[in-house]
CSV table of C-alpha atoms and ligand atoms in Angstrom, one decimal:
chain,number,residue,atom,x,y,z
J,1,UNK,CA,-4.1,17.2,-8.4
J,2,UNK,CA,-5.4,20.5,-8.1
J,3,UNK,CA,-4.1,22.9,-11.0
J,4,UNK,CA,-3.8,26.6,-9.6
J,5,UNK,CA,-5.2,29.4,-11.7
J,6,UNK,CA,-2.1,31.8,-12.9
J,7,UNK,CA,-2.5,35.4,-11.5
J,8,UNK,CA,-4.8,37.7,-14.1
J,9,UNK,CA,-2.8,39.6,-16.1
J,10,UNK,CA,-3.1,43.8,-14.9
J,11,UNK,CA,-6.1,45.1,-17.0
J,12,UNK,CA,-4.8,47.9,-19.1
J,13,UNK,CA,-7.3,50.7,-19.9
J,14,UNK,CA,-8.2,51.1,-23.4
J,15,UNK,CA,-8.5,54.4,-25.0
J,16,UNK,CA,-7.6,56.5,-22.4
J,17,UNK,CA,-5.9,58.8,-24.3
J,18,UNK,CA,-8.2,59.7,-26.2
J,19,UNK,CA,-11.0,59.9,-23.7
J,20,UNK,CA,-8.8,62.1,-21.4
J,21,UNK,CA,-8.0,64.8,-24.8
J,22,UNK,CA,-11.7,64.9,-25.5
J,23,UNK,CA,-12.9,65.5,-21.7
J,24,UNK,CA,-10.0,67.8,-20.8
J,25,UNK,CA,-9.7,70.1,-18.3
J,26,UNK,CA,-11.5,66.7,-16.4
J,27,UNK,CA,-12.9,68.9,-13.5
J,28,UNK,CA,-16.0,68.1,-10.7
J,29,UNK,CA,-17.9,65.3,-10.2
J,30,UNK,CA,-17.7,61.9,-12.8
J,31,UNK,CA,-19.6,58.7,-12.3
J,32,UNK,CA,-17.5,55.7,-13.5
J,33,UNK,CA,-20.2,53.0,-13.8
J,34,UNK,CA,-17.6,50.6,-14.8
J,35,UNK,CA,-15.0,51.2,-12.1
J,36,UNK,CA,-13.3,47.6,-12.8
J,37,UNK,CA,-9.3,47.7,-11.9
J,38,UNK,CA,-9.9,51.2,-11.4
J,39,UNK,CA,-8.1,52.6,-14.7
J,40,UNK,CA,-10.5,55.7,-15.5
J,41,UNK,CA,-10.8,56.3,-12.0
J,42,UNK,CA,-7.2,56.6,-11.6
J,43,UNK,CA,-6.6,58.8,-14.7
J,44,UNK,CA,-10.0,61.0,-13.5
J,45,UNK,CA,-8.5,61.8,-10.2
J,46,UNK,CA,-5.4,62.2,-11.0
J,47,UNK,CA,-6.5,64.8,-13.9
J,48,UNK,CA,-8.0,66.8,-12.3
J,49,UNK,CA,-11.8,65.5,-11.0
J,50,UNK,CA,-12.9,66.7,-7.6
J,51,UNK,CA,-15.0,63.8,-6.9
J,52,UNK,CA,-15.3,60.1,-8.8
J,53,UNK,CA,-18.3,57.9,-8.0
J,54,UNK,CA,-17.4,54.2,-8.6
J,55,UNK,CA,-19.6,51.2,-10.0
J,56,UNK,CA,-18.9,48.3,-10.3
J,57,UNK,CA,-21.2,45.4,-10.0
J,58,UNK,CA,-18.6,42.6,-9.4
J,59,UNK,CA,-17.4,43.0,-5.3
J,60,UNK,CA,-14.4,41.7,-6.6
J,61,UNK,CA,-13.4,44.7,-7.8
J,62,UNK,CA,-13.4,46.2,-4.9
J,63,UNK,CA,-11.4,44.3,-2.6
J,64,UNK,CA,-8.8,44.4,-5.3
J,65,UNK,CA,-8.4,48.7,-5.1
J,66,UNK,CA,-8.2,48.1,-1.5
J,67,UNK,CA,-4.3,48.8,-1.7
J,68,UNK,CA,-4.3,52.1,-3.1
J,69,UNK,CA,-8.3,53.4,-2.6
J,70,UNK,CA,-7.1,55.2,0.7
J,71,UNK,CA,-4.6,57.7,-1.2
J,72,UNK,CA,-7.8,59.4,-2.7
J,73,UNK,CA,-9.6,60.0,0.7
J,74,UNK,CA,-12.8,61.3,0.0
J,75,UNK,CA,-12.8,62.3,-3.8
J,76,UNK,CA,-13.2,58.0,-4.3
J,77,UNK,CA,-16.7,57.1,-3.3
J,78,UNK,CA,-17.1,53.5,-4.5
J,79,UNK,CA,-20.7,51.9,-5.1
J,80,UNK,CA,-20.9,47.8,-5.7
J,81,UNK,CA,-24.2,48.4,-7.6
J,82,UNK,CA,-25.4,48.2,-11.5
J,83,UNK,CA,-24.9,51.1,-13.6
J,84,UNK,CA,-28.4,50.7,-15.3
J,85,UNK,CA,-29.3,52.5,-11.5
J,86,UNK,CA,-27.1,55.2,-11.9
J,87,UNK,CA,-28.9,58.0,-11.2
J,88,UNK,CA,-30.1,57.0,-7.9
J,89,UNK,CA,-26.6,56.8,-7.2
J,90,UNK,CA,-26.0,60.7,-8.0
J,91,UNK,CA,-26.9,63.4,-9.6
J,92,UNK,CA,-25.9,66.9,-11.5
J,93,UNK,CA,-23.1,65.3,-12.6
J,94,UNK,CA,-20.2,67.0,-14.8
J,95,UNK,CA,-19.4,63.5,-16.8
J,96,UNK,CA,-20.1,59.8,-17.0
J,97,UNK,CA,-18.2,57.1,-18.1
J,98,UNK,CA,-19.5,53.4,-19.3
J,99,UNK,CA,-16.5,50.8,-20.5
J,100,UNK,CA,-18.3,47.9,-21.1
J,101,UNK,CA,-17.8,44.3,-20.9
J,102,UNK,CA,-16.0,42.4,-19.0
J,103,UNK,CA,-12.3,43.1,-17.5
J,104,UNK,CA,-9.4,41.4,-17.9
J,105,UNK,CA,-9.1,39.9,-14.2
J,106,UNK,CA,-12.9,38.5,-14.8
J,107,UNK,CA,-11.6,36.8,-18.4
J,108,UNK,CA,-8.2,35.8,-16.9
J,109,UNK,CA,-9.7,33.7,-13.8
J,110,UNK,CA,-10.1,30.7,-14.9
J,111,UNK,CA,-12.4,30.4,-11.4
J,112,UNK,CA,-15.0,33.0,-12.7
J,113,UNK,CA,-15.6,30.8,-15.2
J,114,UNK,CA,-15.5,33.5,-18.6
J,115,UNK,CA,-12.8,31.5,-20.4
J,116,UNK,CA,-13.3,29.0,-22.9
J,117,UNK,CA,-9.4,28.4,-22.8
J,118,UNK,CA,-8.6,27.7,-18.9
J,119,UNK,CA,-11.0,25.3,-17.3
J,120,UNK,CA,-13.2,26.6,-14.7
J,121,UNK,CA,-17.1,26.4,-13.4
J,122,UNK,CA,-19.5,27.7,-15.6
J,123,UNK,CA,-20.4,30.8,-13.9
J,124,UNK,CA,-19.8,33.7,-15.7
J,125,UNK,CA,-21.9,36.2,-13.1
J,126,UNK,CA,-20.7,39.4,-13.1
J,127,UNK,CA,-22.3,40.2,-9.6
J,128,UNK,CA,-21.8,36.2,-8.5
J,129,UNK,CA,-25.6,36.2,-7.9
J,130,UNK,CA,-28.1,35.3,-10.1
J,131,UNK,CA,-28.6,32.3,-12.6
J,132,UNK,CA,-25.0,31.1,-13.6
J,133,UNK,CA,-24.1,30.3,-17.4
J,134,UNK,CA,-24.5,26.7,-16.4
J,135,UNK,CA,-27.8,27.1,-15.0
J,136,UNK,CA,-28.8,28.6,-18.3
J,137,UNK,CA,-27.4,26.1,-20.7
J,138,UNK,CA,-28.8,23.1,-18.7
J,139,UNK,CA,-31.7,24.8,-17.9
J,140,UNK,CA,-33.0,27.3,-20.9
J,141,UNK,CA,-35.0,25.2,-23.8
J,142,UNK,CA,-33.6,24.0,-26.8
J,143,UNK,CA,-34.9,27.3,-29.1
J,144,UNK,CA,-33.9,29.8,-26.1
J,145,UNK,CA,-30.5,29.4,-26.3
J,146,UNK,CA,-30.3,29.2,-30.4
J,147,UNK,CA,-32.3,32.3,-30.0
J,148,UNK,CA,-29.3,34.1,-27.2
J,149,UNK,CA,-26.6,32.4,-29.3
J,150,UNK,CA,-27.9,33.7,-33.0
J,151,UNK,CA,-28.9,36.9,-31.4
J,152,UNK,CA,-26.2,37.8,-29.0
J,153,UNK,CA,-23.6,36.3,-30.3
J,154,UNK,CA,-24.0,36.5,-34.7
J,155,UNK,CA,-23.6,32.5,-34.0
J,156,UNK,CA,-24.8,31.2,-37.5
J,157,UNK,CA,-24.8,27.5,-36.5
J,158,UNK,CA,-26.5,28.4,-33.2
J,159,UNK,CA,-29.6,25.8,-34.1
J,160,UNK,CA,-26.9,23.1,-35.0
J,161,UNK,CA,-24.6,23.9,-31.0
J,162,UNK,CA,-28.0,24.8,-29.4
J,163,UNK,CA,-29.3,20.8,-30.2
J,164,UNK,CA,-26.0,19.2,-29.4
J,165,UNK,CA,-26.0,21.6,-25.8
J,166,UNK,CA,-29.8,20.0,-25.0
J,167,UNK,CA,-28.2,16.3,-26.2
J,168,UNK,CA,-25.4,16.5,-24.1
J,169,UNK,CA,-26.4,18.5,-21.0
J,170,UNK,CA,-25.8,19.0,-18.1
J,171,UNK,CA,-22.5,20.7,-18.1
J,172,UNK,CA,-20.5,21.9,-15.2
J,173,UNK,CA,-17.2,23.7,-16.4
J,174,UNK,CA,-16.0,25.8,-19.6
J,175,UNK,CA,-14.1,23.3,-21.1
J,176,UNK,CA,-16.7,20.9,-21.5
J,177,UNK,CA,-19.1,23.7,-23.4
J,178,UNK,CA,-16.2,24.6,-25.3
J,179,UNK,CA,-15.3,21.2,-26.5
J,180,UNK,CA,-19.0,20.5,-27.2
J,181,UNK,CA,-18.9,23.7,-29.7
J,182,UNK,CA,-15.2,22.8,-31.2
J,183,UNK,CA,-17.1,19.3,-32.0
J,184,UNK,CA,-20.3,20.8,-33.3
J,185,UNK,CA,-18.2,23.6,-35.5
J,186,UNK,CA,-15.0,22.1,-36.0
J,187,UNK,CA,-11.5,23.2,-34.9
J,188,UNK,CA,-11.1,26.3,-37.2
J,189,UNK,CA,-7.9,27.5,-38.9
J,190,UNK,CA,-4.8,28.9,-37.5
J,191,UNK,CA,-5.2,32.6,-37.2
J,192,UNK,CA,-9.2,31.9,-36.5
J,193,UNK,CA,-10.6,33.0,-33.3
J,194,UNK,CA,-11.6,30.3,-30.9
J,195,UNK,CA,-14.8,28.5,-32.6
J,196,UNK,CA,-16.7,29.4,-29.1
J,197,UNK,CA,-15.6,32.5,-28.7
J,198,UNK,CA,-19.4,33.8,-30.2
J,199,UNK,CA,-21.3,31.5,-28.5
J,200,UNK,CA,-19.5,32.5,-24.8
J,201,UNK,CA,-20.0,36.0,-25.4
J,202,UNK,CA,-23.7,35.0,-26.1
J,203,UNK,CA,-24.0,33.4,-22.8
J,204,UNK,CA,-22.2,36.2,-21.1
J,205,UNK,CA,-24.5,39.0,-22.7
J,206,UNK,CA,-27.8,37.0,-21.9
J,207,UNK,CA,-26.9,35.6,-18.2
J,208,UNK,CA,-25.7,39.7,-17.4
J,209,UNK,CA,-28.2,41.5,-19.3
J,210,UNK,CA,-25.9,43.5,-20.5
J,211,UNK,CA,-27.8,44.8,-23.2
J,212,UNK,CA,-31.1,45.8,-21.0
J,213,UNK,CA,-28.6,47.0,-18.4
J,214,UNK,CA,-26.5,49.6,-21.3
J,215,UNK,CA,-30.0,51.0,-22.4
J,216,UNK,CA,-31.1,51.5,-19.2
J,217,UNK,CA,-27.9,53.1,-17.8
J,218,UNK,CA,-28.0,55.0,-20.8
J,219,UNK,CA,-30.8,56.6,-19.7
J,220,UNK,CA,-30.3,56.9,-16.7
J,221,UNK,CA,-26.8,59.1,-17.1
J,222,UNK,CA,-29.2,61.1,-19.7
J,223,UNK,CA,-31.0,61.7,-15.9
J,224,UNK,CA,-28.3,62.2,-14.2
J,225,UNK,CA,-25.9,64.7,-16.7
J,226,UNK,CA,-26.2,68.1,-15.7
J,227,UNK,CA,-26.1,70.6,-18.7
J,228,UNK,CA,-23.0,70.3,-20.5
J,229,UNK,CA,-22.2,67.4,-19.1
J,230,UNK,CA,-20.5,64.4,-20.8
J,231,UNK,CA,-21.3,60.8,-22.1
J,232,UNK,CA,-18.2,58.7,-22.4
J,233,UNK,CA,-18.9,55.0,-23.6
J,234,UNK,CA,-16.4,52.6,-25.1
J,235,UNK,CA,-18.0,49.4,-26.3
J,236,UNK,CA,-16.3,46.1,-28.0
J,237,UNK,CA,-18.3,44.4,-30.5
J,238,UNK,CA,-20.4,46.0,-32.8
J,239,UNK,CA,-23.9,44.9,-30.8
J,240,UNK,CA,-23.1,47.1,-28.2
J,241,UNK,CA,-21.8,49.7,-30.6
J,242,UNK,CA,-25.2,49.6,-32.6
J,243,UNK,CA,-27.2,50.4,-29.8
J,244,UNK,CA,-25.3,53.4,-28.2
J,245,UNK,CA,-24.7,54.9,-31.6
J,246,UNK,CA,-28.8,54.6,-32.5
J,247,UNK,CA,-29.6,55.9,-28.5
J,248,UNK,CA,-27.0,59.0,-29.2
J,249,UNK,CA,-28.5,59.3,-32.8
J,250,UNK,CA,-32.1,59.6,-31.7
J,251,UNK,CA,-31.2,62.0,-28.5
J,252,UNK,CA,-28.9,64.6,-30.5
J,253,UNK,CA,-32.2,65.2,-33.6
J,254,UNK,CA,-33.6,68.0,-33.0
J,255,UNK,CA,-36.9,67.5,-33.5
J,256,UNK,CA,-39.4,70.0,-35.7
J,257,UNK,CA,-43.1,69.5,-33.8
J,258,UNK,CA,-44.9,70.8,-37.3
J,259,UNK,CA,-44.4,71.5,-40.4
J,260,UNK,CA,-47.0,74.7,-40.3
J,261,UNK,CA,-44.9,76.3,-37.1
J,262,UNK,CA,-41.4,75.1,-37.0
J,263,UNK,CA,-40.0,77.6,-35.1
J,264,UNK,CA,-42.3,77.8,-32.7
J,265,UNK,CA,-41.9,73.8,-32.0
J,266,UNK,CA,-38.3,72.5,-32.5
J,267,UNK,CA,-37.2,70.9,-30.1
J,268,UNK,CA,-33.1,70.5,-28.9
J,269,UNK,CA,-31.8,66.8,-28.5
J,270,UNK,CA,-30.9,66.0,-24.9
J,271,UNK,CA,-27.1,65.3,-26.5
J,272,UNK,CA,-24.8,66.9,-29.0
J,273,UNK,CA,-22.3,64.4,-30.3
J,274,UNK,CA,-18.5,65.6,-29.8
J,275,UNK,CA,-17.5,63.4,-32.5
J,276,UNK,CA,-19.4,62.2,-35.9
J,277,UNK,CA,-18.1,58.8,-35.7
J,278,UNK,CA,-16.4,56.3,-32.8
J,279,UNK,CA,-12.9,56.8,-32.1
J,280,UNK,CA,-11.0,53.6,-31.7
J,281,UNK,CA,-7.6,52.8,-30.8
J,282,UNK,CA,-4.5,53.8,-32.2
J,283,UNK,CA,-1.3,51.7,-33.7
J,284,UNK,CA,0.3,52.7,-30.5
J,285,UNK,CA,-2.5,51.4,-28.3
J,286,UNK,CA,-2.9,48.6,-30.7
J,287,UNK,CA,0.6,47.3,-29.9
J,288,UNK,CA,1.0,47.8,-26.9
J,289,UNK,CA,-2.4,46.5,-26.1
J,290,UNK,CA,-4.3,43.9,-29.1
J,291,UNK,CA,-7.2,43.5,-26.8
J,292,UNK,CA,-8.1,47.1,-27.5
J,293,UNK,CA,-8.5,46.1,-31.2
J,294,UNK,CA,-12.6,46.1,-31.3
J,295,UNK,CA,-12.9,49.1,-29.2
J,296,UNK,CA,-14.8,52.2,-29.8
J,297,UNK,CA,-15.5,55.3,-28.1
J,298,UNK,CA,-18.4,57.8,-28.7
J,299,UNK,CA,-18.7,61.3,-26.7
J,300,UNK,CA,-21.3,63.4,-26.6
J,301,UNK,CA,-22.6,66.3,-24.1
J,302,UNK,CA,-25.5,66.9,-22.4
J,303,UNK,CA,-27.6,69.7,-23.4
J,304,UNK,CA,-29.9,71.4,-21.3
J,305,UNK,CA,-33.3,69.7,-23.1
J,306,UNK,CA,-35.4,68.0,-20.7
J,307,UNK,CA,-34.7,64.0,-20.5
J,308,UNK,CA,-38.1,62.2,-21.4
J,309,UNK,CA,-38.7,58.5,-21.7
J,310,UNK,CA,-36.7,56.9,-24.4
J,311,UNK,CA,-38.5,55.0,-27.2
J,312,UNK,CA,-36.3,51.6,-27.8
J,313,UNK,CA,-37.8,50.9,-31.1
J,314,UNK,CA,-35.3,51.0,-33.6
J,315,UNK,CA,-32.0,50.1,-31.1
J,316,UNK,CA,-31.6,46.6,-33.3
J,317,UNK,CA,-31.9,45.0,-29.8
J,318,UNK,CA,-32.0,41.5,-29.8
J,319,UNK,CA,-35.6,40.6,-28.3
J,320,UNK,CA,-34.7,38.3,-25.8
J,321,UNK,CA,-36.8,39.3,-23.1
J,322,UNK,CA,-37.1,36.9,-20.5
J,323,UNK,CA,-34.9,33.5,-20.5
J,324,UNK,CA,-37.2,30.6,-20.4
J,325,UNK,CA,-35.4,28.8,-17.9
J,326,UNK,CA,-37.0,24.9,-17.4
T,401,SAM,C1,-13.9,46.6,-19.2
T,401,SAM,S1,-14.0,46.6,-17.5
T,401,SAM,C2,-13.7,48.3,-17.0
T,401,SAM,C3,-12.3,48.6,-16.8
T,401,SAM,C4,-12.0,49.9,-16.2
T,401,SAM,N1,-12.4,51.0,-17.1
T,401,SAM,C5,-10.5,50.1,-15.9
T,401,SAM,O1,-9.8,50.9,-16.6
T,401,SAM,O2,-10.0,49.4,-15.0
T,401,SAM,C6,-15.8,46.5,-17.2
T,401,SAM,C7,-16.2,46.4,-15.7
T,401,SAM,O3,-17.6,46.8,-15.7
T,401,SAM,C8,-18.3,46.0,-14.8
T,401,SAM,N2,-19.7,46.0,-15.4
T,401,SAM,C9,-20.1,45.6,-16.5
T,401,SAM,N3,-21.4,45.8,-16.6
T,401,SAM,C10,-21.8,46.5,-15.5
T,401,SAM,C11,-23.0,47.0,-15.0
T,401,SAM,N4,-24.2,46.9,-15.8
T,401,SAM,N5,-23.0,47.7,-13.9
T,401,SAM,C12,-21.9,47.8,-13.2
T,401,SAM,N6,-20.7,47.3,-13.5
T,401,SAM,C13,-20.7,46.7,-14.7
T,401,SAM,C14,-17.6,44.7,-14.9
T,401,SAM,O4,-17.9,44.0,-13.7
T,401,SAM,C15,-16.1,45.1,-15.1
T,401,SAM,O5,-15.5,45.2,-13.8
């Protein structure tokens, strides 16, 4: 009997509010490399922005603005590309925006195969092209994926699911993997999140490259941000978090050349922060929305400094460069 999937529930943009406060008056032209259902778009356009550039790398998204894209004419320019490019996508921009991770109509459809609650192939593929999660577990050696698990996912029995994953493979839907972790880990207590919850996220992060991906879109909005211009990123788990907070950190020193001749050599920062420390949700938001509990926003603004190539020593990124795929 075929089960159908239930509709994806609307994806409801997290911190918003606080985004649209910090960037107000919103005026000119914004990149949104994470166009999704369209949230920030919306709220850009509707506040005020001339022009909105849209990313997204999953079609899917897409089709679904099809119903309401028109009522924006030409100020919605949508681009099914990867925001790690964004900056041959435009330039002299007035803002960017960068909510990461994975939307609620990706998690929700049991058919693009993120859940490890609703059964569904093993996909996972942001951009449905590329090597699937199931091509990874069934096809990445046994050290490969207790490396992606431990690293991308803070798994601590990664070496313990990573040996039952090689002694039971191949797999072919999310249930299956997730059962094979509930074995490996147990069931967990009420109140406990899912026992594979770290491990999918692992296999989400690696099989995306989300984290090569966010460093290099990073850089490239550093590109693309004319002076003044602002950096909008909200993350969800504190991996992501880590690295934008250390790439802002490093761009907003300024930097003394020598000690003999300071003022002759310091150089600006290519950002200024707009606020110290993230900005997360609020008990409004939290209530109305608990899947905005882990998120956090950091601004900052573009200052006129030159952009030059970004050291990435330091980041904490997990150094998995290449997945050994057999
Ligand atoms: C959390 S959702 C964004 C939701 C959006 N802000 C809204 O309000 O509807 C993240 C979206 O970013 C997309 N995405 C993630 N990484 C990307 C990348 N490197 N390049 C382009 N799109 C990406 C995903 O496909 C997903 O649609």
């Amino acid at each position: 009997m075929m089960v159908a999937t239930p509709p994806a529930a609307p994806h409801i943009p997290v911190l918003l509010r606080p985004i649209l406060n910090a960037i107000a008056p919103v005026s000119g032209t914004w990149l949104d490399g994470t166009f999704g259902a369209g949230g920030y778009t919306r709220a850009f356009l509707d506040a005020g922005a001339d022009q909105v550039i849209a990313v997204d790398r999953d079609p899917l998204a897409f089709e679904m603005a099809k119903g309401w894209a028109g009522e924006y004419g030409t100020r919605l320019k949508m681009v099914e590309g990867n925001f790690a490019q964004l900056d041959e996508y435009a330039s002299d921009l007035d803002g960017v925006v960068l909510d990461l991770g994975v939307s609620s109509m990706q998690l929700d459809r049991a058919d693009r195969g993120f859940s490890f609650i609703q059964d569904g192939p093993l996909d996972m593929r942001m951009s449905q092209s590329g090597p699937s999660a199931a091509d990874f577990v069934n096809g990445a050696d046994e050290a490969t994926i207790a490396d992606v698990l431990f690293q991308y996912g803070e798994e601590r029995q990664s070496r313990r699911i990573a040996r039952a994953i090689v002694a039971d493979r191949p797999f072919s839907r999310t249930l299956e993997l997730a059962g094979l972790i509930e074995r490996v880990l147990g069931r967990g207590k009420p109140g406990q999140s899912h026992p594979a919850t770290r491990s999918f996220q692992a296999i989400r992060i690696a099989i995306n490259d989300e984290f090569g991906a966010l460093i290099a879109g990073l850089e490239a909005a550093e590109r693309a941000l004319k002076t003044g211009g602002k950096l909008v990123v909200v993350t969800f788990h504190s991996l992501e978090d880590r690295i934008v907070k250390r790439f802002l950190a490093s761009r907003s020193e300024t930097r003394q050349g020598s000690r003999y001749a300071p003022e002759a050599l310091v150089e600006e920062g290519q950002f200024k922060l707009l606020s110290r420390k993230a900005i997360g949700p609020d008990d409004i938001e939290l209530s109305e929305n608990p899947r905005s509990r882990s998120a956090k926003l950091r601004i900052a603004e573009r200052t006129g400094a030159p952009s030059t190539p970004f050291s990435r020593k330091g980041l904490g990124l997990p150094r998995i460069t290449e997945m050994k795929l057999i």
